[in-house]
């Protein structure tokens, strides 16, 4: 069983607790722990249910038991949608990338590792998560080296602090494991669109949750209705130029997530594959970008 330590050091106001998992811990043993930072030991003979998380710190935020953020000291892959979101860096024109929904910095760390020199600015609404990101998830190092500027506040209420706008924008905004309701309205996507620098071909990449595509005879997840609503809003704002990637979830083979990417489809797959760094080239083995149509 995981054991709770004291409140994270050097942050007496921090609400999240830190759990060090034992070697025999199964993934279902941390269900119901609530908010906290979990440390999975970097040792051999871990239970198979946590083997892929060996040496990671993971952040749980609510009773959905979803992993909100993850990090390890060495270069890492998450085997989840974060790996794919990081690839926006090589599809983006030169400039600063905005991250709306920074969390504890998973995708920012990945961009810095695989695309060194990339400048980012990220928003996280919860100051406690920001504090945890600095203490436990490597964000302090990104700030010190000048790769990342962190803003605490509502990502959808802020204008771009970059003169002329961002070169591209990542959107990963959830609450209690559910896509933010604001993203089901055109106005939110209009606001995001206005924060892009005009005329340079910048793109928006968004994690929209459950895919409306069935897998191997399994029924479509009920949450995919929300995904379709968000995609419809994006189509309206981005002149029907919205592409999607359906990727399998890390927590099982029966569901897929949708990543949406604005901009032209022509040449997208080729540019995406050719620009992948060596450590990420496997991402293109099973998936292709395709145009999202209103009747898809």
C-alpha positions as protocol buffer text, in pm:
chain_id: "A"
residue {
  index: 1
  type: UNK
  ca { x: 0 y: 0 z: 0 }
}
residue {
  index: 2
  type: UNK
  ca { x: 120 y: 356 z: -60 }
}
residue {
  index: 3
  type: UNK
  ca { x: 217 y: 546 z: 250 }
}
residue {
  index: 4
  type: UNK
  ca { x: 154 y: 917 z: 290 }
}
residue {
  index: 5
  type: UNK
  ca { x: 443 y: 1138 z: 384 }
}
residue {
  index: 6
  type: UNK
  ca { x: 419 y: 1480 z: 535 }
}
residue {
  index: 7
  type: UNK
  ca { x: 298 y: 1769 z: 324 }
}
residue {
  index: 8
  type: UNK
  ca { x: 547 y: 1834 z: 44 }
}
residue {
  index: 9
  type: UNK
  ca { x: 864 y: 2000 z: 181 }
}
residue {
  index: 10
  type: UNK
  ca { x: 917 y: 2376 z: 159 }
}
residue {
  index: 11
  type: UNK
  ca { x: 549 y: 2439 z: 87 }
}
residue {
  index: 12
  type: UNK
  ca { x: 352 y: 2435 z: 411 }
}
residue {
  index: 13
  type: UNK
  ca { x: 39 y: 2566 z: 238 }
}
residue {
  index: 14
  type: UNK
  ca { x: 40 y: 2291 z: -26 }
}
residue {
  index: 15
  type: UNK
  ca { x: -280 y: 2089 z: -11 }
}
residue {
  index: 16
  type: UNK
  ca { x: -156 y: 1780 z: -196 }
}
residue {
  index: 17
  type: UNK
  ca { x: 12 y: 1496 z: -14 }
}
residue {
  index: 18
  type: UNK
  ca { x: 305 y: 1293 z: -136 }
}
residue {
  index: 19
  type: UNK
  ca { x: 281 y: 916 z: -153 }
}
residue {
  index: 20
  type: UNK
  ca { x: 576 y: 683 z: -197 }
}
residue {
  index: 21
  type: UNK
  ca { x: 455 y: 357 z: -347 }
}
residue {
  index: 22
  type: UNK
  ca { x: 589 y: 24 z: -233 }
}
residue {
  index: 23
  type: UNK
  ca { x: 745 y: -226 z: -472 }
}
residue {
  index: 24
  type: UNK
  ca { x: 438 y: -451 z: -455 }
}
residue {
  index: 25
  type: UNK
  ca { x: 183 y: -172 z: -518 }
}
residue {
  index: 26
  type: UNK
  ca { x: -80 y: -242 z: -782 }
}
residue {
  index: 27
  type: UNK
  ca { x: -236 y: 40 z: -984 }
}
residue {
  index: 28
  type: UNK
  ca { x: -575 y: -24 z: -821 }
}
residue {
  index: 29
  type: UNK
  ca { x: -425 y: 34 z: -475 }
}
residue {
  index: 30
  type: UNK
  ca { x: -412 y: 409 z: -530 }
}
residue {
  index: 31
  type: UNK
  ca { x: -775 y: 435 z: -641 }
}
residue {
  index: 32
  type: UNK
  ca { x: -963 y: 671 z: -414 }
}
residue {
  index: 33
  type: UNK
  ca { x: -654 y: 839 z: -269 }
}
residue {
  index: 34
  type: UNK
  ca { x: -774 y: 1171 z: -407 }
}
residue {
  index: 35
  type: UNK
  ca { x: -532 y: 1454 z: -478 }
}
residue {
  index: 36
  type: UNK
  ca { x: -165 y: 1380 z: -433 }
}
residue {
  index: 37
  type: UNK
  ca { x: 178 y: 1331 z: -584 }
}
residue {
  index: 38
  type: UNK
  ca { x: 266 y: 964 z: -622 }
}
residue {
  index: 39
  type: UNK
  ca { x: 624 y: 843 z: -652 }
}
residue {
  index: 40
  type: UNK
  ca { x: 667 y: 505 z: -820 }
}
residue {
  index: 41
  type: UNK
  ca { x: 1000 y: 341 z: -726 }
}
residue {
  index: 42
  type: UNK
  ca { x: 1263 y: 293 z: -996 }
}
residue {
  index: 43
  type: UNK
  ca { x: 1337 y: -68 z: -921 }
}
residue {
  index: 44
  type: UNK
  ca { x: 1303 y: -411 z: -1075 }
}
residue {
  index: 45
  type: UNK
  ca { x: 1015 y: -652 z: -1014 }
}
residue {
  index: 46
  type: UNK
  ca { x: 740 y: -393 z: -988 }
}
residue {
  index: 47
  type: UNK
  ca { x: 385 y: -514 z: -1019 }
}
residue {
  index: 48
  type: UNK
  ca { x: 297 y: -530 z: -1393 }
}
residue {
  index: 49
  type: UNK
  ca { x: 17 y: -276 z: -1346 }
}
residue {
  index: 50
  type: UNK
  ca { x: 269 y: -3 z: -1260 }
}
residue {
  index: 51
  type: UNK
  ca { x: 575 y: -125 z: -1451 }
}
residue {
  index: 52
  type: UNK
  ca { x: 535 y: 137 z: -1726 }
}
residue {
  index: 53
  type: UNK
  ca { x: 537 y: 410 z: -1460 }
}
residue {
  index: 54
  type: UNK
  ca { x: 864 y: 298 z: -1301 }
}
residue {
  index: 55
  type: UNK
  ca { x: 1058 y: 596 z: -1170 }
}
residue {
  index: 56
  type: UNK
  ca { x: 780 y: 846 z: -1246 }
}
residue {
  index: 57
  type: UNK
  ca { x: 606 y: 1097 z: -1029 }
}
residue {
  index: 58
  type: UNK
  ca { x: 238 y: 1129 z: -1115 }
}
residue {
  index: 59
  type: UNK
  ca { x: -17 y: 1386 z: -1006 }
}
residue {
  index: 60
  type: UNK
  ca { x: -373 y: 1291 z: -914 }
}
residue {
  index: 61
  type: UNK
  ca { x: -614 y: 1582 z: -881 }
}
residue {
  index: 62
  type: UNK
  ca { x: -960 y: 1448 z: -820 }
}
residue {
  index: 63
  type: UNK
  ca { x: -1162 y: 1133 z: -758 }
}
residue {
  index: 64
  type: UNK
  ca { x: -1165 y: 1041 z: -1127 }
}
residue {
  index: 65
  type: UNK
  ca { x: -831 y: 864 z: -1057 }
}
residue {
  index: 66
  type: UNK
  ca { x: -697 y: 1005 z: -1384 }
}
residue {
  index: 67
  type: UNK
  ca { x: -328 y: 1083 z: -1404 }
}
residue {
  index: 68
  type: UNK
  ca { x: -321 y: 1460 z: -1441 }
}
residue {
  index: 69
  type: UNK
  ca { x: 53 y: 1502 z: -1499 }
}
residue {
  index: 70
  type: UNK
  ca { x: 364 y: 1286 z: -1497 }
}
residue {
  index: 71
  type: UNK
  ca { x: 740 y: 1337 z: -1491 }
}
residue {
  index: 72
  type: UNK
  ca { x: 1069 y: 1164 z: -1436 }
}
residue {
  index: 73
  type: UNK
  ca { x: 1418 y: 1307 z: -1414 }
}
residue {
  index: 74
  type: UNK
  ca { x: 1550 y: 1131 z: -1723 }
}
residue {
  index: 75
  type: UNK
  ca { x: 1407 y: 1194 z: -2072 }
}
residue {
  index: 76
  type: UNK
  ca { x: 1071 y: 1020 z: -2087 }
}
residue {
  index: 77
  type: UNK
  ca { x: 773 y: 919 z: -2295 }
}
residue {
  index: 78
  type: UNK
  ca { x: 424 y: 900 z: -2147 }
}
residue {
  index: 79
  type: UNK
  ca { x: 269 y: 651 z: -2392 }
}
residue {
  index: 80
  type: UNK
  ca { x: -29 y: 884 z: -2391 }
}
residue {
  index: 81
  type: UNK
  ca { x: -163 y: 1189 z: -2574 }
}
residue {
  index: 82
  type: UNK
  ca { x: 109 y: 1415 z: -2426 }
}
residue {
  index: 83
  type: UNK
  ca { x: 364 y: 1252 z: -2658 }
}
residue {
  index: 84
  type: UNK
  ca { x: 157 y: 1357 z: -2957 }
}
residue {
  index: 85
  type: UNK
  ca { x: 84 y: 1707 z: -2830 }
}
residue {
  index: 86
  type: UNK
  ca { x: 455 y: 1775 z: -2795 }
}
residue {
  index: 87
  type: UNK
  ca { x: 493 y: 1726 z: -3171 }
}
residue {
  index: 88
  type: UNK
  ca { x: 312 y: 2053 z: -3234 }
}
residue {
  index: 89
  type: UNK
  ca { x: 654 y: 2209 z: -3179 }
}
residue {
  index: 90
  type: UNK
  ca { x: 788 y: 2102 z: -3519 }
}
residue {
  index: 91
  type: UNK
  ca { x: 466 y: 2191 z: -3702 }
}
residue {
  index: 92
  type: UNK
  ca { x: 468 y: 2540 z: -3553 }
}
residue {
  index: 93
  type: UNK
  ca { x: 624 y: 2846 z: -3717 }
}
residue {
  index: 94
  type: UNK
  ca { x: 908 y: 3010 z: -3524 }
}
residue {
  index: 95
  type: UNK
  ca { x: 794 y: 3189 z: -3211 }
}
residue {
  index: 96
  type: UNK
  ca { x: 648 y: 3121 z: -2870 }
}
residue {
  index: 97
  type: UNK
  ca { x: 396 y: 2840 z: -2817 }
}
residue {
  index: 98
  type: UNK
  ca { x: 105 y: 2896 z: -2578 }
}
residue {
  index: 99
  type: UNK
  ca { x: -9 y: 2612 z: -2351 }
}
residue {
  index: 100
  type: UNK
  ca { x: -363 y: 2655 z: -2221 }
}
residue {
  index: 101
  type: UNK
  ca { x: -390 y: 2400 z: -1941 }
}
residue {
  index: 102
  type: UNK
  ca { x: -30 y: 2357 z: -1829 }
}
residue {
  index: 103
  type: UNK
  ca { x: -105 y: 2123 z: -1541 }
}
residue {
  index: 104
  type: UNK
  ca { x: 219 y: 2024 z: -1373 }
}
residue {
  index: 105
  type: UNK
  ca { x: 412 y: 2070 z: -1695 }
}
residue {
  index: 106
  type: UNK
  ca { x: 416 y: 1728 z: -1862 }
}
residue {
  index: 107
  type: UNK
  ca { x: 397 y: 1849 z: -2221 }
}
residue {
  index: 108
  type: UNK
  ca { x: 624 y: 2148 z: -2152 }
}
residue {
  index: 109
  type: UNK
  ca { x: 892 y: 1910 z: -2023 }
}
residue {
  index: 110
  type: UNK
  ca { x: 853 y: 1688 z: -2329 }
}
residue {
  index: 111
  type: UNK
  ca { x: 881 y: 1981 z: -2570 }
}
residue {
  index: 112
  type: UNK
  ca { x: 1193 y: 2100 z: -2393 }
}
residue {
  index: 113
  type: UNK
  ca { x: 1348 y: 1752 z: -2410 }
}
residue {
  index: 114
  type: UNK
  ca { x: 1269 y: 1675 z: -2773 }
}
residue {
  index: 115
  type: UNK
  ca { x: 1269 y: 2026 z: -2919 }
}
residue {
  index: 116
  type: UNK
  ca { x: 1533 y: 2214 z: -2720 }
}
residue {
  index: 117
  type: UNK
  ca { x: 1525 y: 2589 z: -2756 }
}
residue {
  index: 118
  type: UNK
  ca { x: 1146 y: 2610 z: -2795 }
}
residue {
  index: 119
  type: UNK
  ca { x: 991 y: 2901 z: -2605 }
}
residue {
  index: 120
  type: UNK
  ca { x: 661 y: 2841 z: -2423 }
}
residue {
  index: 121
  type: UNK
  ca { x: 415 y: 3025 z: -2203 }
}
residue {
  index: 122
  type: UNK
  ca { x: 163 y: 2820 z: -2006 }
}
residue {
  index: 123
  type: UNK
  ca { x: -150 y: 2881 z: -1799 }
}
residue {
  index: 124
  type: UNK
  ca { x: -266 y: 2680 z: -1500 }
}
residue {
  index: 125
  type: UNK
  ca { x: -565 y: 2795 z: -1296 }
}
residue {
  index: 126
  type: UNK
  ca { x: -472 y: 2617 z: -972 }
}
residue {
  index: 127
  type: UNK
  ca { x: -181 y: 2779 z: -783 }
}
residue {
  index: 128
  type: UNK
  ca { x: -139 y: 2460 z: -582 }
}
residue {
  index: 129
  type: UNK
  ca { x: -76 y: 2263 z: -899 }
}
residue {
  index: 130
  type: UNK
  ca { x: 179 y: 2525 z: -1006 }
}
residue {
  index: 131
  type: UNK
  ca { x: 355 y: 2489 z: -672 }
}
residue {
  index: 132
  type: UNK
  ca { x: 359 y: 2111 z: -708 }
}
residue {
  index: 133
  type: UNK
  ca { x: 493 y: 2145 z: -1063 }
}
residue {
  index: 134
  type: UNK
  ca { x: 787 y: 2344 z: -937 }
}
residue {
  index: 135
  type: UNK
  ca { x: 863 y: 2118 z: -641 }
}
residue {
  index: 136
  type: UNK
  ca { x: 812 y: 1778 z: -799 }
}
residue {
  index: 137
  type: UNK
  ca { x: 776 y: 1798 z: -1179 }
}
residue {
  index: 138
  type: UNK
  ca { x: 1078 y: 1983 z: -1314 }
}
residue {
  index: 139
  type: UNK
  ca { x: 907 y: 2312 z: -1401 }
}
residue {
  index: 140
  type: UNK
  ca { x: 1152 y: 2520 z: -1198 }
}
residue {
  index: 141
  type: UNK
  ca { x: 1433 y: 2406 z: -1429 }
}
residue {
  index: 142
  type: UNK
  ca { x: 1233 y: 2509 z: -1736 }
}
residue {
  index: 143
  type: UNK
  ca { x: 1171 y: 2851 z: -1586 }
}
residue {
  index: 144
  type: UNK
  ca { x: 1536 y: 2902 z: -1493 }
}
residue {
  index: 145
  type: UNK
  ca { x: 1661 y: 2813 z: -1840 }
}
residue {
  index: 146
  type: UNK
  ca { x: 1408 y: 3049 z: -2000 }
}
residue {
  index: 147
  type: UNK
  ca { x: 1209 y: 2780 z: -2184 }
}
residue {
  index: 148
  type: UNK
  ca { x: 881 y: 2836 z: -1999 }
}
residue {
  index: 149
  type: UNK
  ca { x: 692 y: 3128 z: -1848 }
}
residue {
  index: 150
  type: UNK
  ca { x: 415 y: 3020 z: -1610 }
}
residue {
  index: 151
  type: UNK
  ca { x: 94 y: 3218 z: -1562 }
}
residue {
  index: 152
  type: UNK
  ca { x: -147 y: 3138 z: -1278 }
}
residue {
  index: 153
  type: UNK
  ca { x: -505 y: 3206 z: -1384 }
}
residue {
  index: 154
  type: UNK
  ca { x: -789 y: 3118 z: -1619 }
}
residue {
  index: 155
  type: UNK
  ca { x: -638 y: 3027 z: -1955 }
}
residue {
  index: 156
  type: UNK
  ca { x: -951 y: 3134 z: -2141 }
}
residue {
  index: 157
  type: UNK
  ca { x: -971 y: 3481 z: -1990 }
}
residue {
  index: 158
  type: UNK
  ca { x: -622 y: 3603 z: -2067 }
}
residue {
  index: 159
  type: UNK
  ca { x: -506 y: 3778 z: -2380 }
}
residue {
  index: 160
  type: UNK
  ca { x: -174 y: 3684 z: -2535 }
}
residue {
  index: 161
  type: UNK
  ca { x: 124 y: 3846 z: -2361 }
}
residue {
  index: 162
  type: UNK
  ca { x: 329 y: 3793 z: -2677 }
}
residue {
  index: 163
  type: UNK
  ca { x: 332 y: 4087 z: -2915 }
}
residue {
  index: 164
  type: UNK
  ca { x: 145 y: 3980 z: -3226 }
}
residue {
  index: 165
  type: UNK
  ca { x: 29 y: 3654 z: -3070 }
}
residue {
  index: 166
  type: UNK
  ca { x: 153 y: 3297 z: -3029 }
}
residue {
  index: 167
  type: UNK
  ca { x: 305 y: 3098 z: -3312 }
}
residue {
  index: 168
  type: UNK
  ca { x: 82 y: 2804 z: -3213 }
}
residue {
  index: 169
  type: UNK
  ca { x: -133 y: 2705 z: -2916 }
}
residue {
  index: 170
  type: UNK
  ca { x: -195 y: 2381 z: -2725 }
}
residue {
  index: 171
  type: UNK
  ca { x: -530 y: 2336 z: -2549 }
}
residue {
  index: 172
  type: UNK
  ca { x: -568 y: 2078 z: -2271 }
}
residue {
  index: 173
  type: UNK
  ca { x: -842 y: 2208 z: -2042 }
}
residue {
  index: 174
  type: UNK
  ca { x: -1029 y: 1972 z: -1811 }
}
residue {
  index: 175
  type: UNK
  ca { x: -1202 y: 1985 z: -1475 }
}
residue {
  index: 176
  type: UNK
  ca { x: -1284 y: 1673 z: -1271 }
}
residue {
  index: 177
  type: UNK
  ca { x: -1181 y: 1462 z: -1568 }
}
residue {
  index: 178
  type: UNK
  ca { x: -1426 y: 1633 z: -1807 }
}
residue {
  index: 179
  type: UNK
  ca { x: -1361 y: 1873 z: -2096 }
}
residue {
  index: 180
  type: UNK
  ca { x: -1434 y: 2228 z: -1983 }
}
residue {
  index: 181
  type: UNK
  ca { x: -1785 y: 2335 z: -2076 }
}
residue {
  index: 182
  type: UNK
  ca { x: -1654 y: 2663 z: -2219 }
}
residue {
  index: 183
  type: UNK
  ca { x: -1497 y: 2463 z: -2503 }
}
residue {
  index: 184
  type: UNK
  ca { x: -1843 y: 2358 z: -2616 }
}
residue {
  index: 185
  type: UNK
  ca { x: -1912 y: 2718 z: -2719 }
}
residue {
  index: 186
  type: UNK
  ca { x: -1784 y: 2902 z: -3024 }
}
residue {
  index: 187
  type: UNK
  ca { x: -1681 y: 3207 z: -2822 }
}
residue {
  index: 188
  type: UNK
  ca { x: -1405 y: 3019 z: -2641 }
}
residue {
  index: 189
  type: UNK
  ca { x: -1248 y: 2903 z: -2967 }
}
residue {
  index: 190
  type: UNK
  ca { x: -1278 y: 3252 z: -3113 }
}
residue {
  index: 191
  type: UNK
  ca { x: -1082 y: 3383 z: -2817 }
}
residue {
  index: 192
  type: UNK
  ca { x: -816 y: 3116 z: -2868 }
}
residue {
  index: 193
  type: UNK
  ca { x: -799 y: 3191 z: -3240 }
}
residue {
  index: 194
  type: UNK
  ca { x: -743 y: 3561 z: -3172 }
}
residue {
  index: 195
  type: UNK
  ca { x: -436 y: 3476 z: -2966 }
}
residue {
  index: 196
  type: UNK
  ca { x: -259 y: 3326 z: -3267 }
}
residue {
  index: 197
  type: UNK
  ca { x: -20 y: 3543 z: -3461 }
}
residue {
  index: 198
  type: UNK
  ca { x: -185 y: 3611 z: -3794 }
}
residue {
  index: 199
  type: UNK
  ca { x: -47 y: 3529 z: -4135 }
}
residue {
  index: 200
  type: UNK
  ca { x: 223 y: 3278 z: -4041 }
}
residue {
  index: 201
  type: UNK
  ca { x: 33 y: 2949 z: -4051 }
}
residue {
  index: 202
  type: UNK
  ca { x: 12 y: 2890 z: -3677 }
}
residue {
  index: 203
  type: UNK
  ca { x: -200 y: 2600 z: -3558 }
}
residue {
  index: 204
  type: UNK
  ca { x: -407 y: 2506 z: -3255 }
}
residue {
  index: 205
  type: UNK
  ca { x: -380 y: 2151 z: -3118 }
}
residue {
  index: 206
  type: UNK
  ca { x: -641 y: 2041 z: -2865 }
}
residue {
  index: 207
  type: UNK
  ca { x: -696 y: 1731 z: -2656 }
}
residue {
  index: 208
  type: UNK
  ca { x: -1073 y: 1684 z: -2679 }
}
residue {
  index: 209
  type: UNK
  ca { x: -1121 y: 1358 z: -2495 }
}
residue {
  index: 210
  type: UNK
  ca { x: -1307 y: 1045 z: -2602 }
}
residue {
  index: 211
  type: UNK
  ca { x: -1317 y: 954 z: -2968 }
}
residue {
  index: 212
  type: UNK
  ca { x: -1654 y: 900 z: -3137 }
}
residue {
  index: 213
  type: UNK
  ca { x: -1502 y: 613 z: -3333 }
}
residue {
  index: 214
  type: UNK
  ca { x: -1585 y: 256 z: -3217 }
}
residue {
  index: 215
  type: UNK
  ca { x: -1300 y: 11 z: -3156 }
}
residue {
  index: 216
  type: UNK
  ca { x: -1314 y: -359 z: -3231 }
}
residue {
  index: 217
  type: UNK
  ca { x: -1688 y: -381 z: -3176 }
}
residue {
  index: 218
  type: UNK
  ca { x: -1687 y: -194 z: -2845 }
}
residue {
  index: 219
  type: UNK
  ca { x: -1957 y: 74 z: -2816 }
}
residue {
  index: 220
  type: UNK
  ca { x: -1862 y: 439 z: -2852 }
}
residue {
  index: 221
  type: UNK
  ca { x: -1799 y: 604 z: -2515 }
}
residue {
  index: 222
  type: UNK
  ca { x: -2083 y: 829 z: -2401 }
}
residue {
  index: 223
  type: UNK
  ca { x: -1842 y: 1118 z: -2343 }
}
residue {
  index: 224
  type: UNK
  ca { x: -1775 y: 1135 z: -2718 }
}
residue {
  index: 225
  type: UNK
  ca { x: -2088 y: 1352 z: -2752 }
}
residue {
  index: 226
  type: UNK
  ca { x: -1891 y: 1628 z: -2581 }
}
residue {
  index: 227
  type: UNK
  ca { x: -1600 y: 1574 z: -2819 }
}
residue {
  index: 228
  type: UNK
  ca { x: -1826 y: 1615 z: -3122 }
}
residue {
  index: 229
  type: UNK
  ca { x: -1970 y: 1941 z: -2984 }
}
residue {
  index: 230
  type: UNK
  ca { x: -1622 y: 2084 z: -2935 }
}
residue {
  index: 231
  type: UNK
  ca { x: -1517 y: 1978 z: -3285 }
}
residue {
  index: 232
  type: UNK
  ca { x: -1825 y: 2146 z: -3432 }
}
residue {
  index: 233
  type: UNK
  ca { x: -1729 y: 2472 z: -3262 }
}
residue {
  index: 234
  type: UNK
  ca { x: -1374 y: 2444 z: -3393 }
}
residue {
  index: 235
  type: UNK
  ca { x: -1500 y: 2387 z: -3747 }
}
residue {
  index: 236
  type: UNK
  ca { x: -1701 y: 2708 z: -3730 }
}
residue {
  index: 237
  type: UNK
  ca { x: -1413 y: 2918 z: -3602 }
}
residue {
  index: 238
  type: UNK
  ca { x: -1130 y: 2772 z: -3811 }
}
residue {
  index: 239
  type: UNK
  ca { x: -1309 y: 2775 z: -4150 }
}
residue {
  index: 240
  type: UNK
  ca { x: -1368 y: 2398 z: -4158 }
}
residue {
  index: 241
  type: UNK
  ca { x: -992 y: 2332 z: -4141 }
}
residue {
  index: 242
  type: UNK
  ca { x: -982 y: 2090 z: -3849 }
}
residue {
  index: 243
  type: UNK
  ca { x: -793 y: 1760 z: -3859 }
}
residue {
  index: 244
  type: UNK
  ca { x: -809 y: 1478 z: -3608 }
}
residue {
  index: 245
  type: UNK
  ca { x: -591 y: 1198 z: -3479 }
}
residue {
  index: 246
  type: UNK
  ca { x: -760 y: 908 z: -3297 }
}
residue {
  index: 247
  type: UNK
  ca { x: -513 y: 754 z: -3051 }
}
residue {
  index: 248
  type: UNK
  ca { x: -557 y: 466 z: -2809 }
}
residue {
  index: 249
  type: UNK
  ca { x: -573 y: 555 z: -2441 }
}
residue {
  index: 250
  type: UNK
  ca { x: -298 y: 450 z: -2202 }
}
residue {
  index: 251
  type: UNK
  ca { x: -551 y: 296 z: -1962 }
}
residue {
  index: 252
  type: UNK
  ca { x: -689 y: 32 z: -2195 }
}
residue {
  index: 253
  type: UNK
  ca { x: -752 y: -78 z: -2553 }
}
residue {
  index: 254
  type: UNK
  ca { x: -1126 y: -10 z: -2557 }
}
residue {
  index: 255
  type: UNK
  ca { x: -1125 y: 368 z: -2591 }
}
residue {
  index: 256
  type: UNK
  ca { x: -942 y: 631 z: -2794 }
}
residue {
  index: 257
  type: UNK
  ca { x: -872 y: 998 z: -2745 }
}
residue {
  index: 258
  type: UNK
  ca { x: -909 y: 1264 z: -3012 }
}
residue {
  index: 259
  type: UNK
  ca { x: -647 y: 1526 z: -3082 }
}
residue {
  index: 260
  type: UNK
  ca { x: -767 y: 1808 z: -3305 }
}
residue {
  index: 261
  type: UNK
  ca { x: -529 y: 2020 z: -3513 }
}
residue {
  index: 262
  type: UNK
  ca { x: -631 y: 2325 z: -3710 }
}
residue {
  index: 263
  type: UNK
  ca { x: -497 y: 2426 z: -4049 }
}
residue {
  index: 264
  type: UNK
  ca { x: -459 y: 2267 z: -4392 }
}
residue {
  index: 265
  type: UNK
  ca { x: -459 y: 1888 z: -4426 }
}
residue {
  index: 266
  type: UNK
  ca { x: -256 y: 1887 z: -4748 }
}
residue {
  index: 267
  type: UNK
  ca { x: 101 y: 1791 z: -4666 }
}
residue {
  index: 268
  type: UNK
  ca { x: 27 y: 1763 z: -4294 }
}
residue {
  index: 269
  type: UNK
  ca { x: 101 y: 1392 z: -4251 }
}
residue {
  index: 270
  type: UNK
  ca { x: 425 y: 1420 z: -4445 }
}
residue {
  index: 271
  type: UNK
  ca { x: 541 y: 1726 z: -4250 }
}
residue {
  index: 272
  type: UNK
  ca { x: 446 y: 1561 z: -3921 }
}
residue {
  index: 273
  type: UNK
  ca { x: 634 y: 1238 z: -3995 }
}
residue {
  index: 274
  type: UNK
  ca { x: 943 y: 1404 z: -4140 }
}
residue {
  index: 275
  type: UNK
  ca { x: 983 y: 1642 z: -3848 }
}
residue {
  index: 276
  type: UNK
  ca { x: 958 y: 1384 z: -3572 }
}
residue {
  index: 277
  type: UNK
  ca { x: 1276 y: 1348 z: -3365 }
}
residue {
  index: 278
  type: UNK
  ca { x: 1415 y: 997 z: -3340 }
}
residue {
  index: 279
  type: UNK
  ca { x: 1263 y: 930 z: -2998 }
}
residue {
  index: 280
  type: UNK
  ca { x: 914 y: 1014 z: -3126 }
}
residue {
  index: 281
  type: UNK
  ca { x: 917 y: 854 z: -3472 }
}
residue {
  index: 282
  type: UNK
  ca { x: 724 y: 553 z: -3349 }
}
residue {
  index: 283
  type: UNK
  ca { x: 418 y: 777 z: -3302 }
}
residue {
  index: 284
  type: UNK
  ca { x: 352 y: 783 z: -3676 }
}
residue {
  index: 285
  type: UNK
  ca { x: 351 y: 403 z: -3714 }
}
residue {
  index: 286
  type: UNK
  ca { x: -19 y: 351 z: -3647 }
}
residue {
  index: 287
  type: UNK
  ca { x: -194 y: 684 z: -3693 }
}
residue {
  index: 288
  type: UNK
  ca { x: -271 y: 933 z: -3968 }
}
residue {
  index: 289
  type: UNK
  ca { x: -418 y: 1281 z: -3952 }
}
residue {
  index: 290
  type: UNK
  ca { x: -753 y: 1306 z: -4128 }
}
residue {
  index: 291
  type: UNK
  ca { x: -998 y: 1585 z: -4195 }
}
residue {
  index: 292
  type: UNK
  ca { x: -1289 y: 1614 z: -3953 }
}
residue {
  index: 293
  type: UNK
  ca { x: -1616 y: 1670 z: -4134 }
}
residue {
  index: 294
  type: UNK
  ca { x: -1938 y: 1787 z: -3969 }
}
residue {
  index: 295
  type: UNK
  ca { x: -2099 y: 1454 z: -4060 }
}
residue {
  index: 296
  type: UNK
  ca { x: -1801 y: 1238 z: -3951 }
}
